[in-house]
């Protein structure tokens, strides 16, 4: 038992020393992206095409908010379905700026055809190719809540061309 306590105490001391040695990080700048692309619905296509389009804009104010931001998106739209209007929160889980960013997002919104509320979550990876242009790959699930018979879970993936700033 004493050995375990000694190990825990030494690890805590080393971890604290590492924190003290790290230089302070500069505040994150204001940044975001605007993207448009294609989506593939694996489930919950409601009788329409599995291939859809989507668009998203996200903003991360940086500064004191650090890794948090917001998004507005139209997901899973095609000729017969007006799509899912979403607003949400983002968290930058990892980044190797300016080339690679990994964001987690939580969405709320409405299905524009069924007029039903929805909730969802996903993970989005953005790889910057040339200058501000890049490719985003988003995978997620959205639950459209419309009673017992018409509720559905839409699981899908999207690939978009994005402009980052």
Coordinates of N, CA, C and O in Angstrom, one line a residue:
X1 N 0.8 -1.2 0.0 CA 0.0 0.0 0.0 C 0.9 1.3 0.0 O 0.6 2.2 -0.7
X2 N 1.9 1.2 0.8 CA 2.8 2.4 0.9 C 3.5 2.6 -0.5 O 3.8 3.7 -0.9
X3 N 3.9 1.5 -1.1 CA 4.5 1.6 -2.4 C 3.6 2.3 -3.4 O 4.0 3.2 -4.2
X4 N 2.3 1.9 -3.4 CA 1.3 2.5 -4.4 C 1.2 4.0 -4.1 O 1.2 4.8 -5.0
X5 N 1.1 4.4 -2.8 CA 1.0 5.8 -2.5 C 2.3 6.6 -2.9 O 2.2 7.7 -3.4
X6 N 3.4 6.0 -2.7 CA 4.7 6.6 -3.1 C 4.7 6.8 -4.7 O 5.2 7.9 -5.1
X7 N 4.2 5.8 -5.4 CA 4.2 5.9 -6.9 C 3.3 7.0 -7.3 O 3.6 7.9 -8.1
X8 N 2.1 7.1 -6.7 CA 1.1 8.1 -7.1 C 1.7 9.5 -6.7 O 1.6 10.5 -7.5
X9 N 2.3 9.6 -5.5 CA 2.8 10.9 -5.1 C 4.0 11.4 -6.1 O 4.1 12.5 -6.5
X10 N 4.8 10.4 -6.5 CA 5.9 10.8 -7.4 C 5.4 11.2 -8.8 O 5.9 12.1 -9.4
X11 N 4.4 10.5 -9.3 CA 3.8 10.8 -10.6 C 3.1 12.2 -10.5 O 3.2 13.0 -11.5
X12 N 2.4 12.5 -9.4 CA 1.8 13.8 -9.3 C 2.9 14.9 -9.3 O 2.7 16.0 -9.8
X13 N 4.0 14.7 -8.6 CA 5.1 15.6 -8.5 C 5.7 15.9 -9.9 O 5.9 17.0 -10.3
X14 N 5.9 14.8 -10.7 CA 6.5 14.9 -12.0 C 5.5 15.6 -12.9 O 5.9 16.5 -13.7
X15 N 4.2 15.3 -12.9 CA 3.2 16.0 -13.7 C 3.1 17.5 -13.4 O 3.1 18.3 -14.3
X16 N 3.2 17.8 -12.1 CA 3.2 19.2 -11.7 C 4.4 20.0 -12.2 O 4.4 21.1 -12.7
X17 N 5.6 19.3 -12.2 CA 6.8 19.9 -12.6 C 6.8 20.1 -14.1 O 7.3 21.1 -14.6
X18 N 6.2 19.2 -14.9 CA 6.0 19.4 -16.3 C 5.2 20.6 -16.7 O 5.4 21.3 -17.6
X19 N 4.1 20.8 -15.9 CA 3.2 21.9 -16.1 C 4.0 23.2 -15.9 O 3.8 24.2 -16.6
X20 N 4.8 23.3 -14.9 CA 5.6 24.5 -14.6 C 6.6 24.8 -15.6 O 7.0 25.9 -15.9
X21 N 7.2 23.8 -16.3 CA 8.2 23.9 -17.3 C 7.6 24.4 -18.7 O 8.4 25.0 -19.5
X22 N 6.4 24.2 -19.0 CA 5.8 24.5 -20.3 C 5.7 26.1 -20.4 O 5.2 26.7 -19.4
X23 N 6.1 26.6 -21.5 CA 5.9 28.1 -21.7 C 4.4 28.4 -21.9 O 3.7 27.5 -22.3
X24 N 4.0 29.6 -21.5 CA 2.6 29.9 -21.7 C 2.2 29.9 -23.2 O 3.0 30.4 -24.0
X25 N 1.1 29.4 -23.5 CA 0.6 29.4 -24.9 C 0.0 30.7 -25.3 O -0.8 31.3 -24.5
X26 N 0.2 31.2 -26.5 CA -0.4 32.4 -26.9 C -1.9 32.2 -27.1 O -2.4 31.0 -27.3
X27 N -2.8 33.2 -26.9 CA -4.2 33.0 -27.1 C -4.5 32.6 -28.5 O -3.8 33.0 -29.5
X28 N -5.5 31.8 -28.7 CA -5.9 31.4 -30.0 C -6.6 32.5 -30.8 O -7.4 33.2 -30.2
X29 N -6.2 32.6 -32.0 CA -6.9 33.7 -32.8 C -8.3 33.3 -33.3 O -8.7 32.2 -33.2
X30 N -9.0 34.3 -33.7 CA -10.3 34.1 -34.3 C -10.2 33.3 -35.6 O -9.3 33.6 -36.4
X31 N -10.9 32.2 -35.7 CA -10.8 31.4 -36.9 C -12.1 30.7 -37.2 O -13.0 30.7 -36.4
X32 N -12.3 30.1 -38.4 CA -13.5 29.4 -38.8 C -13.3 28.8 -40.2 O -12.3 28.9 -40.8
X33 N -14.5 28.4 -40.7 CA -14.5 27.8 -42.1 C -15.8 27.9 -42.7 O -16.9 28.0 -42.0
X34 N -15.9 27.8 -44.0 CA -17.1 27.8 -44.8 C -16.9 26.6 -45.7 O -15.9 26.6 -46.5
X35 N -17.9 25.7 -45.7 CA -17.7 24.5 -46.6 C -19.0 24.1 -47.3 O -20.1 24.2 -46.7
X36 N -18.9 23.5 -48.4 CA -20.0 22.9 -49.2 C -19.5 21.6 -49.8 O -18.4 21.5 -50.3
X37 N -20.4 20.6 -49.8 CA -20.0 19.3 -50.3 C -21.1 18.3 -50.4 O -22.3 18.6 -50.2
X38 N -20.7 17.1 -50.6 CA -21.7 16.0 -50.7 C -21.7 15.1 -49.5 O -20.8 15.0 -48.7
X39 N -22.9 14.5 -49.3 CA -23.1 13.7 -48.1 C -23.7 12.3 -48.5 O -24.4 12.2 -49.5
X40 N -23.4 11.3 -47.8 CA -23.9 10.0 -48.0 C -24.6 9.5 -46.7 O -24.0 9.4 -45.6
X41 N -25.9 9.3 -46.8 CA -26.7 8.8 -45.6 C -26.6 7.3 -45.6 O -27.0 6.6 -46.6
X42 N -26.2 6.8 -44.5 CA -26.2 5.3 -44.3 C -27.5 4.8 -43.8 O -27.9 3.7 -44.2
X43 N -28.2 5.6 -43.0 CA -29.5 5.2 -42.5 C -30.4 6.5 -42.5 O -29.9 7.6 -42.6
X44 N -31.7 6.3 -42.3 CA -32.6 7.4 -42.2 C -32.8 8.3 -43.4 O -33.0 9.5 -43.3
X45 N -32.7 7.7 -44.6 CA -32.9 8.6 -45.8 C -34.3 8.9 -46.1 O -34.6 9.6 -47.0
X46 N -35.3 8.3 -45.4 CA -36.7 8.6 -45.5 C -37.2 8.5 -47.0 O -38.0 9.3 -47.5
X47 N -36.8 7.4 -47.7 CA -37.3 7.1 -49.0 C -36.7 7.9 -50.1 O -37.0 7.8 -51.3
X48 N -35.7 8.8 -49.8 CA -35.1 9.6 -50.8 C -33.7 9.0 -51.2 O -33.4 7.9 -50.9
X49 N -33.0 9.8 -51.9 CA -31.7 9.4 -52.3 C -30.7 9.4 -51.1 O -30.8 10.1 -50.2
X50 N -29.8 8.5 -51.2 CA -28.8 8.4 -50.1 C -27.7 9.5 -50.3 O -27.0 9.8 -49.4
X51 N -27.6 10.0 -51.5 CA -26.6 11.0 -51.8 C -27.2 12.4 -51.7 O -28.2 12.6 -52.3
X52 N -26.7 13.2 -50.9 CA -27.3 14.5 -50.6 C -26.2 15.6 -50.6 O -25.0 15.3 -50.8
X53 N -26.5 16.8 -50.4 CA -25.6 17.9 -50.3 C -25.7 18.5 -48.9 O -26.7 18.4 -48.2
X54 N -24.7 19.2 -48.5 CA -24.7 20.0 -47.3 C -23.8 21.1 -47.3 O -22.8 21.2 -48.1
X55 N -24.0 22.1 -46.4 CA -23.2 23.3 -46.3 C -23.1 23.6 -44.8 O -24.0 23.4 -44.1
X56 N -21.9 24.2 -44.5 CA -21.7 24.5 -43.0 C -20.8 25.7 -42.9 O -19.9 25.9 -43.7
X57 N -21.1 26.5 -41.9 CA -20.2 27.6 -41.6 C -19.9 27.5 -40.1 O -20.8 27.2 -39.3
X58 N -18.7 27.6 -39.7 CA -18.3 27.5 -38.3 C -17.4 28.6 -37.9 O -16.6 29.1 -38.7
X59 N -17.5 29.1 -36.7 CA -16.7 30.2 -36.2 C -16.2 29.8 -34.8 O -17.0 29.4 -33.9
X60 N -15.0 30.0 -34.5 CA -14.4 29.8 -33.2 C -13.7 31.1 -32.8 O -12.7 31.5 -33.4
X61 N -14.3 31.8 -31.9 CA -13.8 33.2 -31.5 C -12.4 33.2 -30.9 O -11.8 34.3 -30.9
X62 N -11.9 32.1 -30.4 CA -10.6 32.1 -29.8 C -10.5 32.9 -28.5 O -11.5 33.0 -27.8
X63 N -9.4 33.5 -28.2 CA -9.3 34.3 -27.0 C -9.6 33.5 -25.8 O -9.1 32.4 -25.6
X64 N -10.4 34.0 -25.0 CA -10.8 33.4 -23.7 C -11.6 32.1 -23.9 O -11.7 31.3 -23.0
X65 N -12.3 32.0 -25.0 CA -13.1 30.8 -25.3 C -12.3 29.6 -25.8 O -12.8 28.5 -25.8
X66 N -11.1 29.9 -26.1 CA -10.1 28.8 -26.5 C -10.6 28.0 -27.6 O -10.7 28.4 -28.8
X67 N -10.9 26.8 -27.3 CA -11.3 25.7 -28.3 C -12.7 25.7 -28.7 O -13.1 24.8 -29.5
X68 N -13.6 26.5 -28.1 CA -15.0 26.3 -28.3 C -15.5 27.3 -29.4 O -14.9 28.3 -29.7
X69 N -16.5 26.9 -30.1 CA -17.1 27.7 -31.2 C -18.5 27.3 -31.5 O -19.1 26.5 -30.8
X70 N -19.1 27.9 -32.6 CA -20.4 27.6 -33.0 C -20.5 27.3 -34.5 O -19.6 27.5 -35.2
X71 N -21.6 26.7 -34.9 CA -21.8 26.3 -36.3 C -23.2 26.5 -36.7 O -24.1 26.4 -35.9
X72 N -23.4 26.8 -38.0 CA -24.7 26.7 -38.7 C -24.6 25.8 -39.9 O -23.6 26.0 -40.6
X73 N -25.6 25.0 -40.1 CA -25.4 24.0 -41.2 C -26.8 23.6 -41.8 O -27.8 23.6 -41.1
X74 N -26.8 23.3 -43.0 CA -27.9 22.6 -43.7 C -27.3 21.3 -44.1 O -26.3 21.2 -44.8
X75 N -27.9 20.2 -43.5 CA -27.4 18.9 -43.8 C -28.4 18.0 -44.5 O -29.6 18.2 -44.4
X76 N -27.9 17.1 -45.3 CA -28.7 16.1 -46.0 C -29.9 16.6 -46.8 O -31.0 16.2 -46.7
X77 N -29.6 17.6 -47.7 CA -30.6 18.1 -48.6 C -30.4 17.6 -50.0 O -29.3 17.3 -50.4
X78 N -31.6 17.4 -50.7 CA -31.5 17.0 -52.1 C -32.8 17.5 -52.8 O -33.5 18.4 -52.2
X79 N -33.1 17.1 -54.0 CA -34.2 17.6 -54.7 C -35.6 17.4 -54.1 O -36.5 18.2 -54.2
X80 N -35.7 16.3 -53.3 CA -37.0 15.9 -52.7 C -37.0 16.2 -51.2 O -38.1 16.1 -50.6
X81 N -35.9 16.5 -50.6 CA -35.8 16.8 -49.2 C -35.1 18.1 -48.9 O -34.0 18.3 -49.4
X82 N -35.7 19.0 -48.2 CA -35.2 20.3 -48.0 C -34.0 20.3 -47.0 O -33.3 21.3 -46.9
X83 N -33.8 19.2 -46.3 CA -32.6 19.1 -45.4 C -32.9 19.3 -44.0 O -34.1 19.5 -43.5
X84 N -31.9 19.3 -43.2 CA -31.9 19.5 -41.8 C -31.2 20.8 -41.4 O -30.0 20.9 -41.7
X85 N -31.9 21.7 -40.8 CA -31.2 23.0 -40.4 C -30.7 22.8 -39.0 O -31.4 22.4 -38.1
X86 N -29.4 23.0 -38.9 CA -28.8 22.7 -37.6 C -28.0 24.0 -37.1 O -27.4 24.7 -37.9
X87 N -28.0 24.1 -35.8 CA -27.1 25.1 -35.1 C -26.4 24.3 -34.0 O -27.0 23.3 -33.5
X88 N -25.2 24.6 -33.7 CA -24.5 23.8 -32.7 C -23.3 24.4 -32.1 O -22.9 25.5 -32.4
X89 N -22.7 23.6 -31.2 CA -21.5 23.9 -30.5 C -20.4 23.1 -31.0 O -20.6 21.9 -31.3
X90 N -19.2 23.6 -31.1 CA -18.0 22.9 -31.6 C -16.9 22.9 -30.5 O -16.8 23.9 -29.7
X91 N -16.1 21.9 -30.5 CA -15.0 21.8 -29.6 C -13.8 21.3 -30.4 O -13.9 20.3 -31.0
X92 N -12.7 22.1 -30.5 CA -11.5 21.7 -31.2 C -10.8 20.7 -30.3 O -10.1 21.0 -29.4
X93 N -10.9 19.4 -30.7 CA -10.4 18.3 -29.9 C -8.8 18.2 -30.1 O -8.1 17.9 -29.1
X94 N -8.4 18.5 -31.3 CA -7.0 18.4 -31.6 C -6.7 19.3 -32.8 O -7.5 19.5 -33.7
X95 N -5.4 19.7 -32.9 CA -5.1 20.5 -34.1 C -3.6 20.5 -34.2 O -2.8 20.5 -33.3
X96 N -3.2 20.5 -35.5 CA -1.8 20.7 -35.9 C -1.9 21.9 -36.9 O -1.7 21.6 -38.1
X97 N -2.2 23.0 -36.4 CA -2.4 24.2 -37.3 C -1.2 24.5 -38.1 O -0.1 24.4 -37.6
X98 N -1.4 25.0 -39.3 CA -2.6 25.2 -40.0 C -3.1 24.1 -40.8 O -4.1 24.2 -41.5
X99 N -2.5 23.0 -40.8 CA -2.8 21.9 -41.8 C -3.9 20.9 -41.3 O -4.7 20.4 -42.2
X100 N -4.1 20.7 -40.1 CA -5.0 19.6 -39.6 C -5.8 20.1 -38.4 O -5.2 20.6 -37.4
X101 N -7.1 19.9 -38.4 CA -7.9 20.3 -37.3 C -9.0 19.2 -37.1 O -9.6 18.7 -38.1
X102 N -9.2 18.8 -35.8 CA -10.2 17.7 -35.5 C -11.2 18.4 -34.5 O -10.8 18.8 -33.4
X103 N -12.5 18.5 -35.0 CA -13.5 19.2 -34.2 C -14.6 18.2 -33.8 O -15.0 17.3 -34.7
X104 N -15.1 18.3 -32.6 CA -16.3 17.5 -32.2 C -17.4 18.5 -32.2 O -17.3 19.7 -31.9
X105 N -18.6 18.1 -32.7 CA -19.8 19.0 -32.7 C -21.0 18.4 -32.2 O -21.2 17.2 -32.3
X106 N -21.9 19.2 -31.5 CA -23.2 18.8 -31.1 C -24.2 19.7 -31.7 O -24.0 21.0 -31.7
X107 N -25.3 19.2 -32.3 CA -26.2 19.9 -33.1 C -27.6 19.8 -32.5 O -28.0 18.8 -32.0
X108 N -28.4 20.9 -32.7 CA -29.8 20.9 -32.5 C -30.4 21.6 -33.7 O -29.7 22.4 -34.3
X109 N -31.7 21.3 -34.0 CA -32.3 22.0 -35.1 C -33.6 21.5 -35.4 O -34.3 20.9 -34.6
X110 N -33.9 21.5 -36.8 CA -35.3 21.1 -37.2 C -35.1 20.4 -38.6 O -34.3 20.9 -39.4
X111 N -35.9 19.4 -38.8 CA -36.1 18.8 -40.1 C -37.0 19.7 -40.9 O -38.2 19.9 -40.5
X112 N -36.6 20.3 -42.0 CA -37.4 21.2 -42.8 C -38.6 20.7 -43.5 O -39.5 21.4 -43.8
X113 N -38.6 19.3 -43.7 CA -39.8 18.7 -44.3 C -40.8 18.3 -43.3 O -42.0 18.5 -43.4
X114 N -40.4 17.6 -42.3 CA -41.3 17.1 -41.2 C -41.6 18.1 -40.2 O -42.5 17.9 -39.4
X115 N -40.9 19.2 -40.2 CA -41.1 20.2 -39.1 C -41.0 19.6 -37.7 O -41.8 19.8 -36.8
X116 N -39.9 18.8 -37.6 CA -39.7 18.1 -36.3 C -38.3 18.4 -35.8 O -37.4 18.7 -36.6
X117 N -38.2 18.5 -34.5 CA -36.9 18.8 -33.9 C -35.9 17.7 -34.0 O -36.3 16.6 -34.2
X118 N -34.6 18.1 -33.9 CA -33.6 17.1 -34.0 C -32.4 17.4 -33.1 O -32.2 18.5 -32.7
X119 N -31.7 16.4 -32.8 CA -30.4 16.5 -32.0 C -29.4 15.6 -32.7 O -29.8 14.6 -33.3
X120 N -28.1 16.0 -32.6 CA -27.1 15.2 -33.2 C -25.7 15.5 -32.7 O -25.5 16.4 -31.9
X121 N -24.8 14.7 -33.2 CA -23.4 14.9 -32.8 C -22.5 14.3 -33.9 O -23.0 13.4 -34.6
X122 N -21.3 14.7 -33.9 CA -20.4 14.1 -34.9 C -18.9 14.6 -34.7 O -18.6 15.3 -33.7
X123 N -18.1 14.2 -35.6 CA -16.7 14.5 -35.6 C -16.3 15.0 -37.0 O -16.7 14.4 -38.0
X124 N -15.5 16.0 -37.1 CA -15.2 16.6 -38.3 C -13.7 16.8 -38.4 O -13.1 17.4 -37.5
X125 N -13.1 16.4 -39.5 CA -11.6 16.5 -39.7 C -11.4 17.4 -40.9 O -12.0 17.2 -41.9
X126 N -10.6 18.5 -40.7 CA -10.3 19.4 -41.8 C -8.8 19.3 -42.1 O -8.0 19.5 -41.2
X127 N -8.5 19.1 -43.4 CA -7.1 19.0 -43.8 C -6.9 20.2 -44.8 O -7.6 20.2 -45.8
X128 N -6.1 21.1 -44.5 CA -5.8 22.3 -45.4 C -4.8 21.8 -46.5 O -3.8 21.2 -46.2
X129 N -5.2 22.1 -47.7 CA -4.4 21.6 -48.9 C -3.5 22.8 -49.4 O -2.3 22.7 -49.4
X130 N -4.1 23.8 -49.9 CA -3.4 25.0 -50.4 C -3.9 26.3 -49.8 O -5.1 26.5 -50.0
X131 N -3.1 27.0 -49.2 CA -3.5 28.3 -48.6 C -4.7 28.0 -47.7 O -4.7 27.2 -46.8
X132 N -5.8 28.8 -47.9 CA -7.0 28.6 -47.0 C -7.9 27.5 -47.5 O -8.9 27.2 -46.8
X133 N -7.6 26.8 -48.6 CA -8.5 25.8 -49.1 C -8.2 24.4 -48.6 O -7.0 24.1 -48.5
X134 N -9.2 23.7 -48.2 CA -9.0 22.3 -47.7 C -10.2 21.4 -47.9 O -11.1 21.8 -48.6
X135 N -10.1 20.3 -47.3 CA -11.1 19.2 -47.4 C -11.5 18.9 -46.0 O -10.7 18.7 -45.1
X136 N -12.9 18.8 -45.8 CA -13.4 18.4 -44.5 C -14.1 17.1 -44.7 O -14.9 16.9 -45.6
X137 N -13.9 16.2 -43.7 CA -14.6 14.9 -43.7 C -15.4 14.9 -42.4 O -14.8 15.0 -41.3
X138 N -16.7 14.8 -42.4 CA -17.6 14.8 -41.3 C -18.4 13.5 -41.2 O -18.9 13.1 -42.1
X139 N -18.4 12.9 -40.0 CA -19.2 11.8 -39.7 C -20.0 12.0 -38.5 O -19.5 12.6 -37.5
X140 N -21.3 11.7 -38.6 CA -22.2 11.9 -37.4 C -23.5 11.2 -37.5 O -23.8 10.5 -38.4
X141 N -24.3 11.5 -36.4 CA -25.6 10.9 -36.3 C -26.6 12.0 -35.9 O -26.2 12.8 -35.0
X142 N -27.8 12.0 -36.5 CA -28.8 12.9 -36.1 C -30.1 12.2 -35.8 O -30.5 11.4 -36.7
X143 N -30.7 12.5 -34.7 CA -32.0 11.9 -34.4 C -33.1 12.9 -34.6 O -33.1 13.9 -33.9
X144 N -34.0 12.6 -35.6 CA -35.1 13.4 -35.8 C -36.3 12.9 -35.0 O -36.7 11.7 -35.1
X145 N -36.8 13.7 -34.1 CA -37.8 13.3 -33.1 C -39.2 13.7 -33.6 O -39.6 14.9 -33.6
X146 N -40.0 12.7 -34.1 CA -41.3 13.0 -34.6 C -42.3 11.9 -34.3 O -42.8 11.2 -35.2
X147 N -42.6 11.7 -33.0 CA -43.5 10.7 -32.6 C -42.8 9.3 -32.7 O -41.7 9.1 -33.0
X148 N -43.6 8.3 -32.5 CA -43.1 6.9 -32.5 C -42.9 6.4 -33.9 O -42.0 5.7 -34.2
X149 N -43.8 6.7 -34.8 CA -43.8 6.2 -36.2 C -42.8 6.9 -37.1 O -42.2 6.2 -38.0
X150 N -42.6 8.2 -37.0 CA -41.9 8.9 -38.0 C -40.5 9.3 -37.5 O -39.7 10.0 -38.2
X151 N -40.1 9.1 -36.2 CA -38.8 9.4 -35.8 C -37.7 8.5 -36.5 O -38.0 7.4 -36.9
X152 N -36.6 9.1 -36.7 CA -35.5 8.3 -37.4 C -34.2 8.8 -37.0 O -34.0 9.9 -36.6
X153 N -33.2 7.9 -37.2 CA -31.8 8.2 -36.9 C -31.1 8.2 -38.2 O -31.0 7.2 -38.9
X154 N -30.5 9.4 -38.5 CA -29.8 9.5 -39.8 C -28.3 9.5 -39.4 O -27.8 10.3 -38.7
X155 N -27.6 8.4 -39.9 CA -26.2 8.3 -39.7 C -25.6 8.5 -41.1 O -26.0 7.9 -42.1
X156 N -24.6 9.4 -41.2 CA -24.0 9.7 -42.5 C -22.6 10.3 -42.4 O -22.1 10.5 -41.3
X157 N -22.1 10.5 -43.5 CA -20.8 11.1 -43.7 C -20.8 12.1 -44.8 O -21.6 11.9 -45.7
X158 N -20.0 13.1 -44.7 CA -19.9 14.1 -45.7 C -18.5 14.5 -46.0 O -17.6 14.5 -45.1
X159 N -18.2 14.9 -47.3 CA -16.9 15.4 -47.7 C -17.2 16.7 -48.3 O -18.0 16.9 -49.2
X160 N -16.5 17.8 -47.8 CA -16.7 19.1 -48.3 C -15.4 19.8 -48.7 O -14.4 19.5 -48.1
X161 N -15.5 20.8 -49.6 CA -14.5 21.7 -49.9 C -14.7 22.9 -49.0 O -15.8 23.4 -48.9
X162 N -13.6 23.2 -48.2 CA -13.8 24.3 -47.2 C -12.8 25.4 -47.5 O -11.7 25.2 -48.1
X163 N -13.2 26.6 -47.1 CA -12.3 27.8 -47.0 C -12.1 28.1 -45.6 O -13.1 28.4 -44.9
X164 N -10.9 28.1 -45.1 CA -10.6 28.4 -43.7 C -10.0 29.8 -43.5 O -9.3 30.3 -44.4
X165 N -10.3 30.4 -42.4 CA -9.6 31.7 -42.1 C -9.2 31.7 -40.7 O -9.5 30.9 -39.9

